[in-house]
Coordinates of C-alpha atoms in Angstrom, one line a residue:
Chain A
M1121 CA 26.1 1.7 26.6
L1122 CA 26.4 5.0 28.4
R1123 CA 27.7 6.8 25.2
F1124 CA 24.8 5.3 23.3
L1125 CA 22.4 6.3 25.4
A1126 CA 24.2 10.1 25.6
H1127 CA 24.1 9.9 21.8
R1128 CA 20.5 9.1 21.8
L1129 CA 19.6 11.3 24.3
A1130 CA 21.4 14.5 22.5
L1131 CA 19.3 13.9 19.8
A1132 CA 15.9 13.8 21.1
V1133 CA 16.3 17.2 23.1
P1134 CA 16.4 19.3 20.0
T1135 CA 13.7 17.4 18.3
L1136 CA 11.4 17.8 21.6
V1137 CA 12.6 21.6 21.3
L1138 CA 11.8 22.0 18.1
A1139 CA 8.5 20.1 18.1
S1140 CA 7.6 22.7 21.0
M1141 CA 8.6 25.5 18.8
I1142 CA 6.0 24.1 15.9
I1143 CA 3.3 23.6 18.7
F1144 CA 3.9 27.1 19.7
A1145 CA 3.5 28.4 16.6
L1146 CA -0.1 27.2 15.9
Q1147 CA -1.3 29.8 17.6
Q1148 CA -0.2 32.3 14.7
L1149 CA -2.7 30.6 12.6
L1150 CA -5.4 32.0 14.9
P1151 CA -7.3 34.3 12.6
G1152 CA -7.0 38.0 14.2
D1153 CA -6.2 39.3 17.5
V1154 CA -4.5 36.2 19.3
A1155 CA -5.8 37.7 22.6
T1156 CA -9.1 37.7 21.7
A1157 CA -9.0 34.3 20.0
L1158 CA -7.4 32.7 22.6
T1159 CA -10.2 33.7 25.3
G1160 CA -12.3 32.0 22.8
E1161 CA -16.3 32.8 23.7
E1162 CA -15.4 34.8 26.6
R1163 CA -15.3 38.5 25.6
D1164 CA -15.0 39.9 29.1
P1165 CA -12.2 42.7 28.6
E1166 CA -10.4 41.8 32.0
V1167 CA -10.1 38.1 30.4
I1168 CA -8.6 39.5 27.5
A1169 CA -6.0 42.0 29.5
F1170 CA -5.1 39.1 31.7
I1171 CA -4.3 36.5 28.5
R1172 CA -2.5 39.6 26.7
E1173 CA -0.4 39.7 29.9
K1174 CA -0.3 36.0 30.7
Y1175 CA 1.1 35.0 27.1
H1176 CA 3.3 38.6 26.8
L1177 CA 1.2 39.1 23.4
D1178 CA 2.8 42.7 23.4
Q1179 CA 5.9 41.0 22.7
P1180 CA 7.4 39.7 19.5
L1181 CA 7.2 36.0 18.8
P1182 CA 10.9 34.4 19.9
V1183 CA 10.1 36.4 23.2
R1184 CA 6.7 35.1 23.6
Y1185 CA 7.7 31.7 23.1
A1186 CA 10.7 31.8 25.6
Y1187 CA 8.4 32.9 27.9
W1188 CA 6.2 29.9 27.3
A1189 CA 9.0 27.3 26.9
G1190 CA 10.2 28.4 30.3
G1191 CA 6.9 27.9 31.8
V1192 CA 7.0 24.3 30.2
L1193 CA 10.0 23.3 31.7
Q1194 CA 8.7 24.2 35.1
G1195 CA 5.4 22.3 34.6
D1196 CA 3.4 25.3 33.5
L1197 CA 1.4 24.7 30.5
G1198 CA -0.8 27.5 30.6
V1199 CA -4.1 28.1 31.9
S1200 CA -7.4 26.9 30.3
V1201 CA -9.6 30.0 30.1
R1202 CA -12.6 27.6 30.1
L1203 CA -12.0 25.3 32.8
Q1204 CA -10.4 27.9 35.3
K1205 CA -7.5 25.5 36.0
P1206 CA -4.1 25.2 35.0
V1207 CA -3.5 22.7 32.0
A1208 CA -0.9 20.6 33.3
E1209 CA -3.4 20.0 36.4
L1210 CA -5.9 18.8 33.9
V1211 CA -3.4 16.5 31.8
L1212 CA -2.3 14.8 34.9
E1213 CA -6.1 14.4 35.8
K1214 CA -6.8 12.6 32.4
L1215 CA -3.7 11.1 31.5
P1216 CA -4.2 8.0 33.6
V1217 CA -7.6 7.3 32.0
T1218 CA -5.6 7.2 28.6
L1219 CA -2.6 5.4 29.9
E1220 CA -5.0 2.6 31.1
L1221 CA -6.7 2.5 27.8
A1222 CA -3.7 2.6 25.6
C1223 CA -2.2 -0.3 27.9
L1224 CA -5.4 -2.2 27.7
A1225 CA -5.5 -1.6 23.7
M1226 CA -1.8 -2.6 23.5
L1227 CA -2.6 -6.0 25.1
V1228 CA -5.8 -6.5 22.7
A1229 CA -3.0 -5.9 19.9
L1230 CA -0.6 -8.4 21.1
A1231 CA -2.7 -10.6 21.9
I1232 CA -4.0 -11.1 18.5
G1233 CA -1.5 -9.7 16.2
V1234 CA 1.8 -11.7 17.3
P1235 CA 0.1 -15.2 17.3
M1236 CA -1.7 -14.2 14.1
G1237 CA 1.8 -13.0 12.6
I1238 CA 3.7 -16.1 13.9
L1239 CA 1.0 -18.4 12.3
S1240 CA 0.9 -16.9 9.1
A1241 CA 4.4 -16.7 8.7
V1242 CA 5.0 -20.3 9.4
R1243 CA 1.9 -21.3 7.3
R1244 CA 3.3 -19.0 4.8
G1245 CA 1.3 -19.6 1.4
T1246 CA -1.9 -21.2 3.1
W1247 CA -5.3 -20.6 3.5
L1248 CA -4.2 -19.5 7.2
D1249 CA -2.1 -16.9 5.7
A1250 CA -4.1 -15.5 3.5
A1251 CA -6.9 -15.3 6.2
A1252 CA -4.8 -13.3 8.5
N1253 CA -3.7 -11.4 5.9
G1254 CA -7.2 -10.5 5.3
V1255 CA -8.0 -9.6 9.0
A1256 CA -5.0 -7.2 8.9
L1257 CA -6.3 -5.7 6.0
W1258 CA -9.2 -5.3 7.9
G1259 CA -7.7 -4.0 10.7
L1260 CA -6.2 -1.3 8.6
S1261 CA -9.0 -0.1 7.0
V1262 CA -12.0 0.1 9.1
P1263 CA -12.1 3.4 10.8
N1264 CA -12.2 2.9 14.5
F1265 CA -15.0 5.3 15.2
W1266 CA -17.1 3.5 13.3
L1267 CA -16.3 0.1 14.6
G1268 CA -16.9 1.6 18.0
I1269 CA -20.6 2.6 17.2
L1270 CA -21.0 -0.9 15.6
L1271 CA -20.1 -2.1 18.7
I1272 CA -22.3 0.0 21.0
L1273 CA -25.2 -1.1 18.8
L1274 CA -24.6 -4.6 19.0
F1275 CA -23.7 -5.0 22.5
S1276 CA -25.3 -2.1 24.5
V1277 CA -28.4 -1.5 22.4
H1278 CA -29.4 -4.9 21.1
L1279 CA -27.7 -7.2 23.9
G1280 CA -27.3 -4.8 26.9
W1281 CA -24.0 -6.4 27.9
L1282 CA -21.6 -3.7 28.0
P1283 CA -22.2 -0.1 29.0
A1284 CA -22.1 2.2 25.9
S1285 CA -20.3 4.8 27.2
G1286 CA -18.6 6.2 30.8
Y1287 CA -15.9 5.3 32.9
V1288 CA -15.5 3.9 36.3
P1289 CA -11.9 4.4 37.8
P1290 CA -10.4 1.1 38.8
G1291 CA -10.4 2.4 42.4
E1292 CA -14.4 2.2 42.5
G1293 CA -15.0 -1.6 40.9
L1294 CA -12.5 -3.0 38.7
I1295 CA -15.0 -5.1 37.0
D1296 CA -17.1 -2.2 36.0
N1297 CA -13.6 -0.3 34.9
L1298 CA -13.0 -3.3 33.2
K1299 CA -16.7 -3.5 31.2
A1300 CA -16.6 0.1 30.4
M1301 CA -13.0 -0.3 29.0
A1302 CA -13.5 -3.4 27.1
M1303 CA -15.2 -2.0 24.0
P1304 CA -13.0 0.8 23.9
A1305 CA -9.7 -1.1 24.0
F1306 CA -10.7 -3.6 21.5
V1307 CA -11.6 -0.8 18.9
L1308 CA -8.4 0.9 19.4
G1309 CA -6.4 -2.3 19.6
N1310 CA -8.2 -3.7 16.6
A1311 CA -6.1 -1.4 14.2
I1312 CA -2.8 -1.6 15.7
A1313 CA -3.1 -5.6 15.8
A1314 CA -3.3 -5.3 12.1
V1315 CA 0.1 -3.8 11.9
M1316 CA 1.6 -5.8 14.6
M1317 CA 0.3 -8.9 12.8
R1318 CA 2.5 -7.4 9.9
H1319 CA 5.6 -6.7 11.9
T1320 CA 5.3 -10.2 13.4
R1321 CA 5.1 -12.1 10.2
A1322 CA 7.8 -10.1 8.5
A1323 CA 10.2 -10.6 11.2
M1324 CA 9.3 -14.4 11.7
L1325 CA 10.1 -14.6 7.9
G1326 CA 13.2 -13.2 8.0
V1327 CA 14.5 -15.5 11.1
L1328 CA 12.7 -18.7 10.2
G1329 CA 14.9 -18.5 6.7
S1330 CA 18.1 -18.0 8.7
D1331 CA 20.8 -20.3 8.8
Y1332 CA 20.5 -21.0 12.6
V1333 CA 17.2 -22.1 12.2
R1334 CA 17.7 -24.7 9.7
T1335 CA 20.4 -26.0 11.7
A1336 CA 18.2 -26.3 14.7
R1337 CA 15.6 -28.2 12.3
A1338 CA 18.0 -30.3 11.0
K1339 CA 19.0 -31.1 14.5
G1340 CA 15.3 -32.2 14.9
V1341 CA 13.8 -29.6 17.3
S1342 CA 10.0 -29.8 17.3
P1343 CA 8.5 -27.1 15.4
L1344 CA 6.5 -25.9 18.2
R1345 CA 9.9 -25.4 20.2
L1346 CA 11.6 -24.2 17.1
V1347 CA 9.3 -21.4 16.8
L1348 CA 8.6 -20.3 20.4
R1349 CA 12.2 -21.1 21.9
H1350 CA 14.8 -20.5 18.6
A1351 CA 12.8 -17.9 16.1
L1352 CA 10.5 -16.0 18.4
P1353 CA 13.2 -14.3 20.8
N1354 CA 15.1 -12.9 17.8
A1355 CA 11.9 -11.8 16.0
A1356 CA 11.1 -9.9 19.3
I1357 CA 13.6 -7.3 18.7
P1358 CA 11.8 -5.5 15.9
I1359 CA 8.6 -6.5 17.2
I1360 CA 9.2 -4.5 20.3
T1361 CA 10.9 -1.5 18.4
L1362 CA 7.9 -1.3 15.7
G1363 CA 5.1 -1.7 18.5
A1364 CA 6.7 1.3 20.2
L1365 CA 6.2 3.5 17.3
E1366 CA 2.7 2.3 17.3
F1367 CA 2.0 4.4 20.5
G1368 CA 1.6 7.5 18.4
Q1369 CA -0.8 5.3 16.4
L1370 CA -2.3 4.3 19.5
L1371 CA -2.6 8.1 20.9
S1372 CA -4.4 9.6 17.9
G1373 CA -6.6 6.7 17.8
A1374 CA -7.7 7.5 21.6
V1375 CA -9.1 10.7 20.0
L1376 CA -11.7 9.2 18.3
T1377 CA -12.3 6.3 20.5
E1378 CA -12.8 8.1 23.4
Q1379 CA -15.0 10.7 21.7
V1380 CA -17.2 8.0 21.0
F1381 CA -17.1 6.1 24.3
S1382 CA -17.4 9.5 26.1
V1383 CA -14.0 8.1 28.0
P1384 CA -12.7 10.8 29.8
G1385 CA -9.1 10.9 28.8
F1386 CA -6.5 12.7 27.0
G1387 CA -8.0 12.6 23.7
K1388 CA -11.7 13.7 25.1
L1389 CA -9.5 16.8 26.7
M1390 CA -8.4 17.8 23.4
V1391 CA -11.4 17.5 21.2
D1392 CA -13.0 19.4 23.9
A1393 CA -10.9 22.0 24.4
V1394 CA -10.9 22.2 20.0
F1395 CA -14.6 22.9 20.7
N1396 CA -14.6 25.3 23.2
R1397 CA -11.6 27.1 21.4
D1398 CA -9.6 26.6 24.6
F1399 CA -6.0 26.7 22.7
A1400 CA -3.7 26.8 25.5
T1401 CA -5.2 22.9 26.7
V1402 CA -4.9 21.8 22.9
Q1403 CA -1.3 23.1 22.8
G1404 CA -0.8 21.4 25.9
V1405 CA -2.1 18.2 25.5
V1406 CA 0.0 18.3 22.1
I1407 CA 3.1 18.9 23.6
C1408 CA 2.6 16.3 26.1
T1409 CA 1.5 13.8 23.4
A1410 CA 4.6 14.9 20.9
A1411 CA 7.3 14.3 24.8
T1412 CA 5.1 11.1 25.1
Y1413 CA 6.1 9.8 22.1
I1414 CA 9.8 11.0 22.0
A1415 CA 10.3 9.5 25.4
L1416 CA 9.0 6.0 24.1
N1417 CA 11.2 6.0 20.9
L1418 CA 14.4 6.7 23.4
A1419 CA 12.7 3.6 25.5
A1420 CA 12.6 1.5 22.6
D1421 CA 16.1 2.4 21.3
V1422 CA 17.4 1.5 24.5
L1423 CA 15.5 -1.7 25.0
S1424 CA 16.6 -3.1 21.5
A1425 CA 20.2 -1.6 22.3
V1426 CA 19.7 -4.0 25.8
V1427 CA 18.8 -7.0 24.0
N1428 CA 21.0 -6.8 20.8
P1429 CA 24.6 -5.2 21.5
K1430 CA 25.4 -4.9 17.9
L1431 CA 22.9 -1.8 18.1
R1432 CA 24.8 -0.2 20.6
R1433 CA 27.2 1.3 18.1
A1434 CA 25.6 4.6 18.0
Chain B
M1252 CA 13.6 -15.4 -31.9
S1253 CA 16.3 -16.1 -34.2
T1254 CA 14.0 -18.8 -36.1
G1255 CA 12.2 -15.8 -38.3
T1256 CA 12.1 -16.0 -41.9
P1257 CA 15.1 -14.3 -43.6
L1258 CA 12.9 -11.7 -44.9
T1259 CA 11.5 -10.2 -42.0
E1260 CA 14.7 -10.4 -40.5
S1261 CA 16.7 -8.5 -42.9
A1262 CA 13.6 -6.2 -43.4
G1263 CA 13.0 -4.7 -39.7
V1264 CA 15.1 -6.6 -37.3
A1265 CA 15.8 -3.2 -35.0
A1266 CA 11.9 -2.3 -34.8
P1267 CA 10.5 -5.6 -33.4
A1268 CA 13.4 -6.7 -31.6
G1269 CA 13.8 -3.2 -29.7
N1270 CA 9.7 -3.4 -28.8
L1271 CA 10.2 -6.6 -27.3
A1272 CA 13.1 -6.2 -25.7
I1273 CA 11.4 -3.0 -24.1
L1274 CA 8.4 -5.4 -23.3
Q1275 CA 10.9 -8.0 -21.8
E1276 CA 12.6 -5.0 -19.7
P1277 CA 11.4 -5.1 -16.0
G1278 CA 10.8 -1.8 -15.6
S1279 CA 8.1 -1.4 -18.7
L1280 CA 4.8 -0.4 -18.2
A1281 CA 3.4 -3.5 -20.2
A1282 CA 5.2 -5.5 -17.6
F1283 CA 4.3 -3.3 -14.6
W1284 CA 0.6 -3.6 -15.8
R1285 CA 0.8 -7.5 -16.2
R1286 CA 2.2 -7.7 -12.5
L1287 CA -0.3 -5.8 -11.3
A1288 CA -3.0 -7.4 -12.9
A1289 CA -1.7 -10.8 -11.6
R1290 CA -2.7 -9.8 -8.3
R1291 CA -6.7 -10.4 -7.8
S1292 CA -6.9 -7.9 -4.9
A1293 CA -5.0 -5.2 -6.5
L1294 CA -7.6 -5.7 -9.2
I1295 CA -10.3 -5.3 -6.8
G1296 CA -9.0 -2.2 -5.4
L1297 CA -8.7 -0.6 -8.7
A1298 CA -12.1 -1.5 -9.5
I1299 CA -13.3 0.0 -6.4
V1300 CA -11.3 3.3 -6.9
V1301 CA -12.5 3.6 -10.1
A1302 CA -16.3 3.2 -9.2
L1303 CA -16.0 5.4 -6.2
V1304 CA -13.8 8.4 -8.4
A1305 CA -17.0 7.9 -11.0
T1306 CA -19.7 8.2 -8.7
A1307 CA -18.2 11.3 -7.2
A1308 CA -17.8 12.6 -10.7
L1309 CA -21.4 11.9 -11.8
A1310 CA -23.2 12.1 -8.4
D1311 CA -25.9 14.7 -10.1
L1312 CA -26.6 12.2 -12.7
V1313 CA -26.6 9.4 -10.3
A1314 CA -28.3 10.3 -7.2
P1315 CA -31.7 9.9 -6.8
Y1316 CA -32.6 13.1 -4.8
D1317 CA -30.8 16.6 -3.7
P1318 CA -28.3 15.6 -0.9
T1319 CA -29.4 18.4 1.3
A1320 CA -33.4 18.5 0.6
T1321 CA -35.4 17.8 3.6
D1322 CA -38.7 15.6 3.7
W1323 CA -40.5 15.6 6.5
G1324 CA -42.2 12.1 5.8
A1325 CA -38.8 10.7 5.4
V1326 CA -37.7 11.7 8.9
R1327 CA -35.2 8.4 10.1
A1328 CA -37.3 6.5 7.6
A1329 CA -36.3 2.6 7.4
P1330 CA -34.9 1.6 4.0
S1331 CA -37.4 1.8 1.5
L1332 CA -37.5 1.4 -2.7
A1333 CA -38.4 5.5 -2.5
H1334 CA -35.0 5.8 0.1
P1335 CA -33.1 2.4 -0.1
F1336 CA -30.5 3.7 2.6
G1337 CA -33.4 5.0 4.6
G1338 CA -33.9 8.7 5.6
D1339 CA -31.7 11.0 8.2
E1340 CA -32.6 13.0 11.0
V1341 CA -34.3 15.6 9.0
G1342 CA -35.6 13.5 6.6
R1343 CA -32.5 13.7 3.8
D1344 CA -32.0 10.6 1.6
V1345 CA -29.2 8.6 3.1
L1346 CA -28.2 7.3 -0.6
S1347 CA -28.0 10.7 -1.9
R1348 CA -26.1 11.8 0.5
I1349 CA -23.6 9.0 0.5
I1350 CA -23.1 9.5 -3.3
Y1351 CA -22.4 13.3 -2.9
G1352 CA -20.4 12.5 0.1
A1353 CA -17.7 10.6 -1.9
R1354 CA -16.7 14.0 -3.0
A1355 CA -15.5 15.2 0.3
S1356 CA -13.9 11.9 0.9
L1357 CA -12.5 11.3 -2.6
G1358 CA -11.6 15.2 -2.9
A1359 CA -9.9 15.3 0.7
G1360 CA -7.5 12.1 -0.1
L1361 CA -6.5 13.4 -3.4
V1362 CA -6.0 17.0 -2.6
S1363 CA -4.2 16.5 0.7
V1364 CA -2.0 13.7 -0.7
G1365 CA -1.2 15.9 -3.7
L1366 CA -0.2 19.0 -1.5
A1367 CA 2.0 16.4 0.9
V1368 CA 3.8 15.6 -2.2
A1369 CA 4.0 19.0 -3.6
L1370 CA 5.8 19.9 -0.7
G1371 CA 7.4 16.8 0.4
L1372 CA 9.0 15.6 -3.0
P1373 CA 11.2 19.2 -3.8
I1374 CA 12.1 19.4 -0.1
G1375 CA 13.2 15.7 0.0
L1376 CA 15.1 16.1 -3.4
V1377 CA 17.0 19.1 -1.8
A1378 CA 17.8 17.3 1.7
G1379 CA 18.9 14.0 -0.2
Y1380 CA 21.0 15.9 -2.9
A1381 CA 22.3 18.6 -1.3
G1382 CA 23.2 17.0 1.8
G1383 CA 25.2 18.9 4.6
W1384 CA 23.8 21.6 6.9
I1385 CA 20.7 21.6 4.9
D1386 CA 19.7 18.1 4.9
A1387 CA 20.7 18.2 8.6
A1388 CA 18.1 21.0 9.2
I1389 CA 15.3 19.5 7.1
M1390 CA 15.9 16.2 8.8
R1391 CA 15.6 17.7 12.7
L1392 CA 12.5 19.3 11.1
T1393 CA 10.7 16.6 10.0
D1394 CA 12.0 14.9 13.4
A1395 CA 10.0 17.5 15.3
L1396 CA 6.9 17.0 12.9
L1397 CA 6.9 13.3 13.3
A1398 CA 7.2 13.3 17.0
I1399 CA 3.4 14.4 17.1
P1400 CA 1.1 11.7 15.9
F1401 CA -0.4 12.0 12.5
L1402 CA -4.0 12.8 13.7
I1403 CA -3.2 14.5 16.5
L1404 CA -1.2 17.4 14.3
A1405 CA -3.8 17.1 11.7
I1406 CA -6.8 18.1 14.6
A1407 CA -4.6 21.0 16.2
L1408 CA -3.6 22.3 12.8
A1409 CA -7.6 22.1 12.0
A1410 CA -8.6 23.7 15.2
F1411 CA -6.4 26.4 14.8
L1412 CA -7.0 27.2 11.0
G1413 CA -10.9 27.1 11.7
P1414 CA -13.7 24.3 10.6
S1415 CA -14.0 23.6 6.9
L1416 CA -13.3 20.7 4.3
T1417 CA -10.4 23.3 2.6
N1418 CA -8.6 23.6 6.0
A1419 CA -9.0 20.3 6.9
M1420 CA -7.2 19.3 3.8
L1421 CA -4.3 21.6 4.4
A1422 CA -4.1 20.3 7.8
I1423 CA -4.1 16.5 6.4
G1424 CA -1.7 17.2 3.8
L1425 CA 0.7 19.6 5.8
S1426 CA 0.8 16.4 8.6
A1427 CA 1.5 14.1 5.7
T1428 CA 4.4 16.1 4.3
S1429 CA 7.4 14.9 6.4
T1430 CA 6.5 11.4 5.4
F1431 CA 7.1 12.5 2.1
V1432 CA 10.5 14.3 2.7
R1433 CA 11.8 11.4 4.5
L1434 CA 10.9 8.7 1.6
T1435 CA 12.3 11.2 -1.0
R1436 CA 15.4 12.0 0.7
A1437 CA 16.1 8.3 1.5
Q1438 CA 15.2 7.0 -2.2
V1439 CA 17.5 10.0 -3.8
R1440 CA 20.3 9.1 -1.3
A1441 CA 19.9 5.5 -2.4
V1442 CA 20.0 6.4 -6.5
A1443 CA 22.8 9.0 -6.2
A1444 CA 24.8 6.4 -4.8
E1445 CA 24.2 4.4 -8.3
E1446 CA 26.9 4.3 -11.0
F1447 CA 24.7 5.9 -13.7
V1448 CA 24.4 8.9 -11.5
E1449 CA 28.6 9.2 -11.3
A1450 CA 28.7 8.7 -15.2
A1451 CA 26.0 11.5 -15.6
R1452 CA 27.9 13.6 -13.1
S1453 CA 31.7 13.1 -14.7
V1454 CA 30.4 14.0 -18.0
G1455 CA 29.5 17.4 -16.6
N1456 CA 25.5 17.4 -15.8
P1457 CA 24.8 20.6 -13.5
P1458 CA 23.0 19.2 -9.9
W1459 CA 19.9 20.1 -11.1
R1460 CA 19.8 18.2 -13.9
I1461 CA 21.0 14.9 -12.5
A1462 CA 18.4 15.6 -9.9
L1463 CA 15.4 16.1 -12.2
V1464 CA 16.4 13.9 -15.2
H1465 CA 18.7 11.0 -13.9
I1466 CA 17.3 10.8 -9.9
L1467 CA 13.5 12.0 -10.1
P1468 CA 12.0 9.1 -12.6
N1469 CA 13.8 6.2 -10.6
I1470 CA 11.9 7.4 -7.3
V1471 CA 8.7 7.7 -8.5
P1472 CA 7.5 4.1 -8.1
A1473 CA 8.3 4.4 -4.5
I1474 CA 6.5 7.7 -3.9
L1475 CA 3.6 6.6 -6.0
V1476 CA 3.3 3.5 -3.7
Q1477 CA 3.4 5.5 -0.5
A1478 CA 1.1 8.1 -2.3
T1479 CA -1.5 5.7 -2.8
L1480 CA -1.3 4.3 0.8
T1481 CA -1.3 7.5 2.2
I1482 CA -4.9 8.5 0.3
A1483 CA -6.3 5.7 2.4
A1484 CA -5.2 7.4 5.8
A1485 CA -6.1 10.7 4.5
I1486 CA -9.6 9.6 3.7
I1487 CA -10.0 8.0 7.6
A1488 CA -8.3 11.3 8.5
E1489 CA -10.8 13.3 6.9
A1490 CA -13.6 11.1 8.2
S1491 CA -12.3 11.7 11.7
L1492 CA -11.9 15.3 11.4
S1493 CA -15.7 15.7 10.0
F1494 CA -16.6 13.5 12.5
L1495 CA -15.4 15.9 15.1
G1496 CA -16.8 18.4 13.2
L1497 CA -13.7 19.6 12.2
G1498 CA -14.2 19.3 8.4
Q1499 CA -16.8 19.4 6.2
Q1500 CA -19.6 21.5 7.5
P1501 CA -23.7 20.8 7.7
P1502 CA -25.7 20.5 5.5
E1503 CA -23.0 19.7 3.0
P1504 CA -22.8 15.7 3.3
S1505 CA -19.5 14.0 4.3
W1506 CA -19.1 10.4 5.2
G1507 CA -17.7 11.6 8.8
A1508 CA -20.2 14.4 9.7
M1509 CA -23.0 11.9 8.6
L1510 CA -21.6 9.3 11.2
N1511 CA -21.3 12.2 14.0
V1512 CA -25.2 12.8 13.9
A1513 CA -25.8 8.9 13.2
K1514 CA -24.5 8.5 16.7
N1515 CA -27.1 9.8 18.5
F1516 CA -30.0 7.9 16.6
M1517 CA -28.5 4.5 16.7
D1518 CA -31.3 3.0 18.7
Q1519 CA -33.8 4.4 16.3
A1520 CA -32.4 4.2 12.9
P1521 CA -29.2 2.3 12.9
W1522 CA -28.8 2.6 9.1
M1523 CA -27.8 6.0 9.3
A1524 CA -24.6 4.8 11.0
I1525 CA -23.9 1.8 9.0
W1526 CA -23.7 3.0 5.5
P1527 CA -21.7 6.0 5.8
G1528 CA -19.2 3.9 7.9
L1529 CA -19.0 1.0 4.8
S1530 CA -18.4 3.8 2.4
I1531 CA -15.3 5.1 4.3
F1532 CA -14.3 1.3 5.1
L1533 CA -14.7 0.4 1.4
A1534 CA -12.9 3.7 0.1
V1535 CA -9.8 3.1 2.5
L1536 CA -9.6 -0.9 1.7
A1537 CA -9.6 -0.3 -2.0
F1538 CA -6.7 2.1 -1.7
N1539 CA -4.9 0.0 0.4
L1540 CA -5.3 -2.9 -1.7
L1541 CA -4.4 -1.2 -5.0
G1542 CA -1.3 0.6 -2.8
D1543 CA 0.0 -3.0 -1.5
G1544 CA -0.4 -4.0 -5.2
L1545 CA 1.3 -1.5 -6.8
R1546 CA 4.2 -2.1 -3.8
D1547 CA 4.7 -5.3 -5.1
A1548 CA 4.3 -4.8 -8.9
L1549 CA 6.7 -2.0 -8.8
D1550 CA 9.4 -3.6 -6.5
P1551 CA 10.5 -7.0 -6.9
R1552 CA 12.4 -7.3 -3.7
Q1553 CA 9.2 -6.9 -1.8
R1554 CA 7.1 -9.1 -3.4
T1555 CA 5.6 -12.0 -0.8

């Protein structure tokens, strides 16, 4: 198990380093002088000089990367010129909001996707299966920012049940917090629910066709017990692994969902930074996203290895 | 087959028998079409795609108004006979903007996926067939690119390139490339292990000829399925970038950009939000249906 862990870590580190190089190289795409472009709207020569020095812009690209990466390793993601704050501070400030949104959305996705997937696998070929597949197709095809707008139209504008935007920290009122998060979490979870339903259905179909399930059925195990106690635990492995992979999708979706509902999270930070040409913040957010994604993949690998010893042979 | 009249049998056995053999072969075009047509959902998807392409191509003929012409009498006008989908915030005809907007959406879907395939296929072919350190290097690079979620990479690229529809297509295409590299590589490695490739190699075919003539045709189906499904994702991505202001720039119409404006007028003019969103949904649904249908028709193992 330790060797497996070491092997996986050894694979994850170069991936992260390479990703950080790509993200750093993005600023080479900026038209014109990098220092002027990085300062955005700001035209103060003092600020431009500060940026030039801060990012060692008179040095060649690899040297600049080394300086930048060295800073990132010490938790220095650069400075947001626009907000006059360290990027790391901004990210830490916004991260809990997005994490809450992502966790709630994952709950929504699991609550809808897994039962639907089980039902459609057990009742394969029936109208229930067709209906579940239809719902999944809807989830995969509906643009989540449009779904958000429609929900606001219904629940905020017409019915007045839920706030259209804004965020209340859980510390200041859990009920208000959940009310503000209900629509964003549903919108974000909706697309993932479709993917979870497809994964669950495929995994359950695989397990239900196996010999041990047939044996259990022959022994007279009740259908409910057969599905929940015999089949589901084994089907859970691919569901967990693939679910962790969906986290990237969740972060992508959060960018738009937070924009629609004005949730002050990670995605909103990135979009605002894009608009303000605050490129240090954009890079900081992207590198944190990549690091989170790689860490989650690693966690999923380890988790499935814990559940299934056969996978430990790296 | 054996009970034909002696005359025809002696006259032309080779030709008809050969044709029939092609028809019965599971990989033939006619058989493929039959399997695709047997799935109603795939046909619905195909029909919507054809209708959308026709709408985009014939926008000049179909659209009742100039999509950028403003009419102060139609500002946020409710749907009527003159403006079936209503008017927008400066009195442009929403229906005409939807029709012209199909160009941006479909164009972005096709161009960006075209770019991703044009880059990803050769790179994946080289990685899969060459193996060794070239393969390892390409794989680590795609690992790193795939660690950045698709839309976040596209947004970052578009942000650094500058907002325009062309840059949005470029950003989406580049973000989708690593998927095609990985898929092509995996397919190439699977096909390269087959005996007929071994046979082609043993009679002295050069590597490039084996890769292009013997392997490439066999991986086209998988690429085609992935490309169709990726077009659906690319259309959502273009709409997302335009919604954020990083794609098509005003006043040129795009469904995503229309939604961005519409969210400010939700209580007064909900039709401004409903039609563009419905259009995106339909286009994405169509390519998803078609992609699922193609997968089932092309790969009997995955048929559900």
